[in-house]
Amino acid sequence: MATKPVPPRPAPRLYLATPRVDEPSQLAAELADLLAAADVAAVLVRLRETDPRSMISTIKALAPAIQNAGAALLIDGHPDIVARAGADGAHLTGLAAMEEAMPSLKPDRIAGVGGLATRHDSMAAGEAGADYVLFGEPDANGQRPSLEAIAERLEWWDELFEPPCVGFATSREEAEAFAAAGADFVLVGDFIWSDPRGAKAALAEIGAAIAEAHAGTFGTKAEG
């Protein structure tokens, strides 16, 4: 009896973090064109801290360009405004913040989590219902693990657990390494927006780079 072929493993998708936003009109005008440049699964909107009404208005101004492009809109923190703003979910930092936010997000919206310093915290987040776990973002002091340590954590998670894992990349080199390590998504942010060629060119290049890195690692295995 012939063995069933293993389906190809999909390449990681991009998760784009915005700069801090308080006046959304310029970003809203750029987003549709930008999101057409690469395979962006989700956009993480980072808000400047203001009053809830202003933050909700900002999200509502950005939502059409993001959601019409087929990407999910997540808010960095602020799970209390997700439903009122029409967002698709929130990204929380730390296990406690995620657990506190769960009643307001579930079952209809996405609850992602980062700030997971240990393997134990990562496993606890998965068991508590996180829709994804993020590895590699800076802590409150701006410190991050090494590239090798982040890649090792992604590889460990990918081999053992079902929820998707996300690698926080600050360069093309990191994005490629995380794609090769088994990340389901690669989060990119500041280095995309600061690229002198423009964010669209930078995003397209990173999208192609992670697809190539993924194919180089998993291509033969996926066809076997």
Tab-separated table of C-alpha atoms in Angstrom:
chain	number	residue	atom	x	y	z
A	1	MET	CA	0.000	0.000	0.000
A	2	ALA	CA	1.479	3.333	-1.045
A	3	THR	CA	2.337	5.749	1.702
A	4	LYS	CA	0.485	9.022	1.632
A	5	PRO	CA	2.800	11.885	0.603
A	6	VAL	CA	3.640	14.378	3.312
A	7	PRO	CA	1.993	17.702	2.474
A	8	PRO	CA	4.448	20.545	1.900
A	9	ARG	CA	5.102	22.562	5.009
A	10	PRO	CA	3.915	26.136	4.380
A	11	ALA	CA	6.447	28.935	4.508
A	12	PRO	CA	6.234	31.317	7.456
A	13	ARG	CA	4.034	34.341	7.017
A	14	LEU	CA	4.871	37.887	8.032
A	15	TYR	CA	3.495	39.649	11.092
A	16	LEU	CA	4.037	43.399	10.697
A	17	ALA	CA	4.313	45.654	13.750
A	18	THR	CA	3.559	49.327	13.179
A	19	PRO	CA	5.441	52.240	14.686
A	20	ARG	CA	3.708	53.838	17.670
A	21	VAL	CA	0.572	55.418	16.221
A	22	ASP	CA	-1.407	58.378	17.492
A	23	GLU	CA	-2.350	60.111	14.226
A	24	PRO	CA	-3.344	57.333	11.817
A	25	SER	CA	-4.097	59.095	8.529
A	26	GLN	CA	-0.675	58.753	6.868
A	27	LEU	CA	-0.261	55.124	7.899
A	28	ALA	CA	-3.815	54.296	6.823
A	29	ALA	CA	-3.061	55.734	3.377
A	30	GLU	CA	0.116	53.633	3.029
A	31	LEU	CA	-1.107	50.307	4.347
A	32	ALA	CA	-3.074	48.904	1.406
A	33	ASP	CA	-0.130	49.275	-0.971
A	34	LEU	CA	2.303	48.019	1.645
A	35	LEU	CA	0.322	44.896	2.505
A	36	ALA	CA	0.096	43.991	-1.181
A	37	ALA	CA	3.897	43.733	-1.320
A	38	ALA	CA	4.236	40.508	0.703
A	39	ASP	CA	2.317	37.733	2.428
A	40	VAL	CA	1.330	39.530	5.628
A	41	ALA	CA	-0.890	37.469	7.907
A	42	ALA	CA	-1.408	40.067	10.614
A	43	VAL	CA	-0.603	43.619	11.644
A	44	LEU	CA	0.227	44.499	15.237
A	45	VAL	CA	-0.849	48.070	15.903
A	46	ARG	CA	1.211	49.776	18.569
A	47	LEU	CA	-0.720	52.671	20.040
A	48	ARG	CA	0.547	55.737	21.825
A	49	GLU	CA	-1.056	55.820	25.268
A	50	THR	CA	-4.016	58.183	25.171
A	51	ASP	CA	-7.630	57.962	26.264
A	52	PRO	CA	-9.638	54.894	25.204
A	53	ARG	CA	-11.878	56.854	22.824
A	54	SER	CA	-8.886	58.213	20.897
A	55	MET	CA	-7.219	54.803	20.713
A	56	ILE	CA	-10.438	53.220	19.448
A	57	SER	CA	-10.730	55.919	16.767
A	58	THR	CA	-7.148	55.218	15.674
A	59	ILE	CA	-7.832	51.494	15.310
A	60	LYS	CA	-11.038	52.140	13.383
A	61	ALA	CA	-9.135	54.390	10.974
A	62	LEU	CA	-6.559	51.661	10.277
A	63	ALA	CA	-8.871	48.645	10.257
A	64	PRO	CA	-10.263	48.830	6.687
A	65	ALA	CA	-6.846	48.854	4.989
A	66	ILE	CA	-5.612	45.961	7.143
A	67	GLN	CA	-8.671	43.748	7.180
A	68	ASN	CA	-9.561	44.322	3.525
A	69	ALA	CA	-6.087	43.028	2.672
A	70	GLY	CA	-6.946	39.763	4.404
A	71	ALA	CA	-4.716	40.428	7.419
A	72	ALA	CA	-5.749	40.229	11.042
A	73	LEU	CA	-5.544	43.423	13.117
A	74	LEU	CA	-4.139	42.921	16.592
A	75	ILE	CA	-3.621	45.617	19.210
A	76	ASP	CA	-0.452	45.648	21.292
A	77	GLY	CA	-2.018	45.426	24.753
A	78	HIS	CA	-5.353	47.091	25.566
A	79	PRO	CA	-7.557	43.983	25.371
A	80	ASP	CA	-10.401	46.039	26.841
A	81	ILE	CA	-10.823	48.036	23.605
A	82	VAL	CA	-10.440	45.187	21.102
A	83	ALA	CA	-14.142	44.466	20.665
A	84	ARG	CA	-15.230	48.125	20.592
A	85	ALA	CA	-12.539	48.981	18.040
A	86	GLY	CA	-13.425	46.100	15.728
A	87	ALA	CA	-9.961	44.557	16.035
A	88	ASP	CA	-9.311	40.857	15.613
A	89	GLY	CA	-7.390	40.362	18.836
A	90	ALA	CA	-4.640	41.537	21.166
A	91	HIS	CA	-1.010	40.771	21.836
A	92	LEU	CA	-0.250	40.507	25.542
A	93	THR	CA	3.081	40.601	27.332
A	94	GLY	CA	3.475	37.982	30.030
A	95	LEU	CA	1.431	35.041	31.190
A	96	ALA	CA	-0.489	37.006	33.830
A	97	ALA	CA	-1.587	39.658	31.337
A	98	MET	CA	-2.756	36.993	28.920
A	99	GLU	CA	-4.744	35.123	31.556
A	100	GLU	CA	-6.374	38.374	32.701
A	101	ALA	CA	-7.343	39.258	29.127
A	102	MET	CA	-8.745	35.871	28.169
A	103	PRO	CA	-12.360	36.483	29.315
A	104	SER	CA	-12.645	39.621	27.152
A	105	LEU	CA	-11.052	38.018	24.068
A	106	LYS	CA	-12.270	34.456	23.952
A	107	PRO	CA	-13.803	32.703	22.134
A	108	ASP	CA	-14.152	35.159	19.257
A	109	ARG	CA	-10.820	36.978	19.166
A	110	ILE	CA	-7.112	36.224	19.009
A	111	ALA	CA	-5.004	36.200	22.176
A	112	GLY	CA	-1.280	36.161	21.428
A	113	VAL	CA	1.434	36.341	24.041
A	114	GLY	CA	5.101	37.265	24.377
A	115	GLY	CA	7.332	38.106	27.297
A	116	LEU	CA	7.798	34.388	27.983
A	117	ALA	CA	11.182	34.174	29.665
A	118	THR	CA	11.193	30.440	30.364
A	119	ARG	CA	10.103	27.251	28.668
A	120	HIS	CA	7.727	26.682	31.566
A	121	ASP	CA	6.001	30.028	30.934
A	122	SER	CA	5.746	29.192	27.235
A	123	MET	CA	4.114	25.837	27.941
A	124	ALA	CA	1.750	27.417	30.467
A	125	ALA	CA	0.700	29.997	27.868
A	126	GLY	CA	-0.049	27.267	25.357
A	127	GLU	CA	-2.049	25.310	27.909
A	128	ALA	CA	-3.984	28.462	28.859
A	129	GLY	CA	-5.168	28.882	25.266
A	130	ALA	CA	-2.739	31.293	23.629
A	131	ASP	CA	-3.319	31.487	19.883
A	132	TYR	CA	0.400	32.012	19.342
A	133	VAL	CA	3.583	32.480	21.352
A	134	LEU	CA	6.210	35.104	20.471
A	135	PHE	CA	9.911	34.598	21.140
A	136	GLY	CA	12.743	37.114	20.876
A	137	GLU	CA	11.211	40.501	21.608
A	138	PRO	CA	13.120	42.995	23.783
A	139	ASP	CA	12.363	43.073	27.487
A	140	ALA	CA	11.581	46.224	29.472
A	141	ASN	CA	15.294	47.110	29.462
A	142	GLY	CA	15.651	46.572	25.726
A	143	GLN	CA	17.585	43.320	26.157
A	144	ARG	CA	17.020	40.289	23.934
A	145	PRO	CA	18.319	36.724	23.839
A	146	SER	CA	20.913	35.895	21.202
A	147	LEU	CA	19.842	34.926	17.696
A	148	GLU	CA	20.917	31.350	18.441
A	149	ALA	CA	18.886	31.209	21.649
A	150	ILE	CA	15.744	32.511	19.946
A	151	ALA	CA	16.127	30.068	17.043
A	152	GLU	CA	16.633	27.204	19.500
A	153	ARG	CA	13.439	28.146	21.371
A	154	LEU	CA	11.469	28.307	18.106
A	155	GLU	CA	12.796	24.919	17.025
A	156	TRP	CA	11.923	23.384	20.409
A	157	TRP	CA	8.394	24.772	20.290
A	158	ASP	CA	7.843	23.782	16.667
A	159	GLU	CA	8.798	20.166	17.350
A	160	LEU	CA	6.608	19.688	20.424
A	161	PHE	CA	3.585	21.991	20.464
A	162	GLU	CA	0.541	22.777	18.354
A	163	PRO	CA	-0.044	26.558	18.711
A	164	PRO	CA	1.920	28.637	16.199
A	165	CYS	CA	5.213	30.239	17.194
A	166	VAL	CA	6.421	33.661	16.108
A	167	GLY	CA	10.020	34.871	15.897
A	168	PHE	CA	10.681	38.560	16.569
A	169	ALA	CA	13.227	39.605	13.934
A	170	THR	CA	15.240	42.829	13.900
A	171	SER	CA	17.112	42.134	10.648
A	172	ARG	CA	17.016	40.068	7.492
A	173	GLU	CA	19.558	37.668	8.993
A	174	GLU	CA	17.308	37.014	11.985
A	175	ALA	CA	14.206	36.625	9.823
A	176	GLU	CA	15.961	33.984	7.703
A	177	ALA	CA	17.269	32.150	10.775
A	178	PHE	CA	13.832	32.031	12.379
A	179	ALA	CA	12.192	30.790	9.174
A	180	ALA	CA	14.769	27.996	9.020
A	181	ALA	CA	14.195	27.185	12.710
A	182	GLY	CA	10.515	26.423	12.159
A	183	ALA	CA	8.735	29.683	13.000
A	184	ASP	CA	5.165	29.801	11.724
A	185	PHE	CA	5.304	33.598	11.565
A	186	VAL	CA	8.089	36.171	11.571
A	187	LEU	CA	7.351	39.478	13.263
A	188	VAL	CA	9.062	42.489	11.697
A	189	GLY	CA	8.804	46.128	12.691
A	190	ASP	CA	11.221	48.979	13.227
A	191	PHE	CA	13.825	47.906	10.687
A	192	ILE	CA	11.155	47.746	7.991
A	193	TRP	CA	9.920	51.281	8.666
A	194	SER	CA	13.423	52.761	8.875
A	195	ASP	CA	14.705	51.181	5.647
A	196	PRO	CA	15.986	53.977	3.356
A	197	ARG	CA	14.427	52.239	0.343
A	198	GLY	CA	10.998	52.487	1.944
A	199	ALA	CA	8.887	50.043	3.895
A	200	LYS	CA	7.343	48.428	0.808
A	201	ALA	CA	10.687	47.397	-0.685
A	202	ALA	CA	11.945	46.195	2.690
A	203	LEU	CA	8.841	44.121	3.364
A	204	ALA	CA	8.906	42.510	-0.083
A	205	GLU	CA	12.568	41.602	0.367
A	206	ILE	CA	11.992	40.039	3.781
A	207	GLY	CA	9.015	38.076	2.493
A	208	ALA	CA	11.124	36.609	-0.290
A	209	ALA	CA	14.046	35.956	2.062
A	210	ILE	CA	12.036	33.952	4.594
A	211	ALA	CA	10.396	31.920	1.827
A	212	GLU	CA	13.835	31.074	0.453
A	213	ALA	CA	15.252	30.225	3.883
A	214	HIS	CA	12.259	28.020	4.601
A	215	ALA	CA	12.568	26.211	1.257
A	216	GLY	CA	16.275	25.650	1.836
A	217	THR	CA	15.574	23.943	5.163
A	218	PHE	CA	12.247	22.197	4.632
A	219	GLY	CA	11.906	21.889	0.855
A	220	THR	CA	13.464	18.453	0.422
A	221	LYS	CA	11.889	17.141	3.588
A	222	ALA	CA	8.445	18.352	2.547
A	223	GLU	CA	8.640	16.523	-0.781
A	224	GLY	CA	9.786	13.188	0.680
